[in-house]
Amino acid sequence: MKLRNKAGIVLVLIIIFNLNSVSGIEVLPREMQVKTGTIKGKTIDEELKSPIPYATIKIRGTALEVMSGEEGEFEILDVPVGSYVLEISGQFYAPIAKPDVIVKSQRITYVEVELKLDIDLQEHEEVEVTADYYGGSYQQTQSLTSFSNEEIRRAAGSGGDVSRIVSGLPSIARVNDQVNGLIVRGGSPVENAFYVDNIGIPNINHYPVQGSTGGALALLNVDFIKDVRFYSGGFSPVYGNRLSSVMDVNFRDGNRDELDLQLDFNMVGFGALAEGPILNGNASWMVSARRSYLDLLSSFFDVGVAPNWGDLQGKLSFDLSSRSKLSLLGVWGDDKSGWGRENSLDLGDSTYGFHNASNNVVGANWFYTWGTRGYSQTSFSRSYIKYDIEYFDTASQDPLVSNNSWDEAYRLRNVNYYKINDRHRLNFGVEVSRLGTHTDYFLGAYIDVLGNPVPEVAIDRRETAEQYGIFLNYGFDPFKKLTLNLGARLDYLSFNQNLNLSPRLSLSYRLSNRTSLNAAAGVFYQNLPSLLLFQNEKFQDLKDPRAIHYVLGISHLLSESTRLTVEIYDKEYERMPLDPVQPWLCILDELYYNSYYAYHEDLEDRGKARSYGIEFMVQKRLARKLYGLISASYFRTRYQDLSGVWRNRVYDNRFIVAVEGGYKPSSSWEFSLKWNYAGGVPYTPFNLEASSEVNSGIFDENMINAERLPAYHSLNLRADKRFHFGGSNLTIFFSMWNVYNRENIAFVYWNTLENKPDYEYQWGFLPILGVEFEF
């Protein structure tokens, strides 16, 4: 599909629509009166999640300072609009700095601050104390990066997509920027888990890819997000059934003091957000609705190709008591995209058809704090993804694939934290899931990539299964500078009766107040994607893929706001599925060169793989005017086929470099950039003679993943301007993706219209204008 040409169409529509939207805005003259807002919030113990009374909250660079109340609440009135850093300290707690606190005219900015108990301060030792910009985790110190709402919103080239901002980390490979599937430390996009408020979400994207966790663009509204924690390896037994990574997203609560409204237009569409208090401020609500507009304009401009998507998200939060809170969450997405044969002929596409999907999650999370001993979170949720997909060959008009499948899951998840004393603690919990799937899948007769004829296949199968998990993590400090975590989880899937034990270990040794040495090792299992697992009853005998992680790193604070981390890792895979008919191919990487999993008559769990590398990252949080992240990595990811030969996986960039950051010359202006470089990924060239004979791409069996595409690199720029009026606020941003229009190749495919190999290109130059209006 010539998506680069479609990007030009999208570009024209976006510019026309957004320029028309902005042209009607009249910028009011600056008033003499200083415009102000309010900062409200709460100070809580990072470990116990209980309130911290009498903490000091100060706005850096001003004389504004308050103390939190008995329940940790605080309020700072009449704060001039702008961007601030809060400095927070409490008795026996390590002080922290909270950057990117944005104060808007006549609005309330809510800030929840977590402070970490410092044993050295508790014992009244004379120690050097600096404000901590990064925080940590009692469960994990290595392979963890966190992002605030503002860091996600303003990032150049991210479009408010949490997956795209994470892609700047050294652990993420660069393969195709048209989709946002995360390739973490050499693993495929299927290997990642996502949680929102303790609720598991199978896929957080519009146009979700079945059998993967990627998609085209973000489903989650960035204005709902409070913060994100991303674990790229060695994560604790609290998380299971994933081989590579975990993204843990926290949604904020709605405003409990007043009604707030917001309208926005940007690259992904237009939308509205509303929030406010209920039950006299003891509860809050928040809801947003968004819709794409390209399909509305495409009929006017007679383009013929445009996506049509929409989403609805909401959250209700209730304080049941001073210790107990109930949150109700709902996320719904509906996606439609289709193009006819005439469009494909005009664009030179080899296929035509439609790709529709609906994706929704509803759930409740109950939080209860035990005061000075710990807390508990219990969630119950239902997730459902429905696919409605049909593709046809443009030249022959033969049906290629029809998919009317759905996946459903009911999940109960309980996570507990118990503090035995200052040096010993426990994490424990259970997970119970009821899984259902309907595989309604048709593949027309075709010739596979190794030249094997595959007859027409139709699968219509329903399956249900139960999934159980139990986990325990014991953390203790043998002495003041050392923290150890020993844990394990036990998982069972009724469909194949696989029972997996996953022991895990992590440690952190504090060399000084600025430097720590961190390490982790563990075993990780994951069930096969349902689209593979339920293709054949014989696959019940397959063992679950397993990965063993080894991570060693060092973290050093270069300054209070700048941190250097260096990590080396080794990830050993076993029990990977391989097809004896295609003995040289890695099945879990199949979605890279196919838009769907092919049918496999037989699979064996004898495959092995290995990923290893070294990563460097310097991250600077906004202390004054500059912020940024510079990262680099060298890695290899390979697999062993059924013939015993080790081959490159399709995600093997080898070299990755990323530079991103920004400059805020004033409270109303901000400029940011993002530049990525990655080595070319491996690909398999076609056997030209065999492919031409049947007009279908057939790999050269002697060159499996032996060639490489050209290196990837791209520069994204962005500028933000804020306007503050008497009772409203306006933000306008202008962003440019792929500024110098680098022709990055996504992959090589066989063009059946012209009977020759061709290239699928990634995004070209794309300017984007966006508007957010709050009132």
Phi, psi and omega in degrees: 000129183280074184289337178296320176294321179294329178299324177296320177296314178302317180302311181300315182295318180298313183297313181300312184294314185286324177295321176297324181293320186279332186298336182272003182269126178260117180283117184287150178295148181294131179271156180288330183288135179289129180272139186226163173221190184232142172249121174238158179180195183210141175257128182227158177286124183298325183280314188261347182062024178260155182297147173248112179279156170061032171278152180261128179240122183232141174269116183300138178083004179227174176266005183282124183206135178223172177237140180289154181276192184295331178261016177082000184281149176212161180210132177239115184267161171053049177269123178303143182301146181153189180248131187228163170246124176268139173249123186235134178214152178213161182299124180071010178249142177292131181291149178230160174244131181248100181276177175059039173270107187264120178258128183241158185298124177056031178237158176256123175260119182261132182230121173259125187244126177254125179250144183254128179297133181249114183297323179299317178293325181296327180267010175059035175278153176277106183229154175284125183240124175235151179295134183265120178271350192244334182067190182198204179207135177290340181266335184204137177240337181262158174053037181234127175227137181241152179224140176272170178303315183293324178296325178286316185299317190268354187296129178295135176076009181258334181060029181071019183261118182298326179292324182287328177288325177295334182296348176279355180284153183291347181272357185252123178285156178250114183236309184205113184278002174283340176235159186247020176299134183271128178248097192258118178048048173084359180271160180282163181299343180288348190269013186246145178247150179228135177229141172232117181052046177072012179249123179288133178237119185298323182210127186257031187229155164286153184050057182296144178268119181295137183082008180219183176241008181265178178189197184270317181205165190292139172272323183287133178283121184298334180288347174275338192280131173272309177198168181225135171243130182240122180254115185265005177166160175061028186285163189288164179292357173300333180248137181221178176059033173214145186265339191237306191209168176222132171247119182249112185254134174249124172276145175280169172271159174289166180295127181261009183241332186203165177276128177237141179232151180212137173240144179212149172230132178200195187297334185265354178141204177233156183195178179218148178226137177224147180205156180180179183269157168218164179055047176058037177085000177276358179208164179214161176228156179206131182216144176220151176223135180225153178211144172287154179241357184296324179292330178292324181275334185297324179292326179290320181268000178057044178281315176091343181232114178198138177284155178225108182221160176205160176211156178225130181224145180206155177214133172244134179232129182235132170273105179285330175197184179293342182248352190231140182217138178242131178238135175247131187231139175218133177226122180233135177225141179226127187230137176220136177206132180199155178209146183272177182296324180298319178297318181295321177296319179295321184269353181078025180278145178276346181226161171213166182149212180215156179224103180243149178203149170233140188219119180215150177221131171231144181189170178229143177230124179254123179249133179222127178260138179268020179076243184274005184247336181153204183202169179220142173233132179227125181237150172226131187212161172231129175241148183208128175231126180243132180248138176222094192228136172216132176232145178230153175284127185295319183289309186266344185064015177288144176292135179258310182208143172225125185227114177237044184271163171215153176233136183223146177212133168254126187230135170245125183227125179236126180233130182232147175233128181229124179265112179287310173201192186295342184243356183225139183205160182228141165242131179207160180174181181222157174223133177228129182227144172246113186256141175222144179211145172236109179265101178245095198222129178233132173238124176291160178302136183206173174251123185285177188291351175254010176087009180275128176289132180242121181289167176304136183232133175229126180239128175223097190215135175249139179220148171231153180203157174251144180231128182234144176213144175221140184217155179212135175227126180250117178250137178208158180245098179302323170210175195301327186268353186240132174238130179240145173229122177242129183204176178196158171222152180238125184234145181220135175240124186290332184301315180247002178058031176279129178243120186236130176254128185237091175285146181216149183216139171214155178213155176220125179245121183274104179289326176201182178292345181250346190229136176222148176254127186233146179210156178205152173210148180182167179249136185226135179239158175208135173292149175294151176304143184301326181295334174271313188298324186262011177292329187210137180298333179298336184288353173298337182274354180287141174278153179288139175304146183229142175229138176249122182260139169229124183225134175223129183209168176226140179235132184220130176278111176286329172207181183297335183247000185236127184233137174253130174231140175229129180224142168244148183214158174218127182235114184255119180262144173221165177062030179286138181287135176226150182256121180297339175284332176238065193294346185260000186253147175269112188296321182291347176263007187298328182292349178290318182253358171235152175272005180200160175287131175287167177279137180235120179290330183213145175223147175236147183259042184256006183284150176232157176207162179210136173233135178209154181180180176228138185233140176237139178209131171244119181242128179241119176277159184288105176260322178229276183238344184246145172212161179173178180211127175238127183220156177206150177207153168236128181210162171227142175224122187221164178222157178255123182276182184291342176272000179090002181273135176272130183230159177290138168281159187289355180256013189278075177295328185074304183242134176224132175227136178220137175229121177215151181168190183198172182224130179245092181291338179206178181287347184251346181241145175208137179234136182219161179213162174210124178234129180238141172227137177213142176296155181295141180276155179291152171210164180256120178291156180279149166282101191298320182293313181293321181292318180295325183296324182250002183051051178205143183291117177240124183293150168281110187297340180272358185228036182298116180052036182263339177262165180229142173288162175300158180299150177264136166204150186199144178242130176241137179235153180207144174229135178241139175230127179255139174238133180243119179254187185301312181228019182211168182219143181231131174237127175242132176230149176232126184232147176233119177265143179049064190304317183265017170056046177296131179273080178280130181271129177280311178193169177258135179223167179266119181276104183286343176288324182248000179052055180199161176291150181213171183247139167262121183264155176274188184303136170271198178297130184216103174277142185223134175244136180224152182224135173232126182236120181248137180207000000 
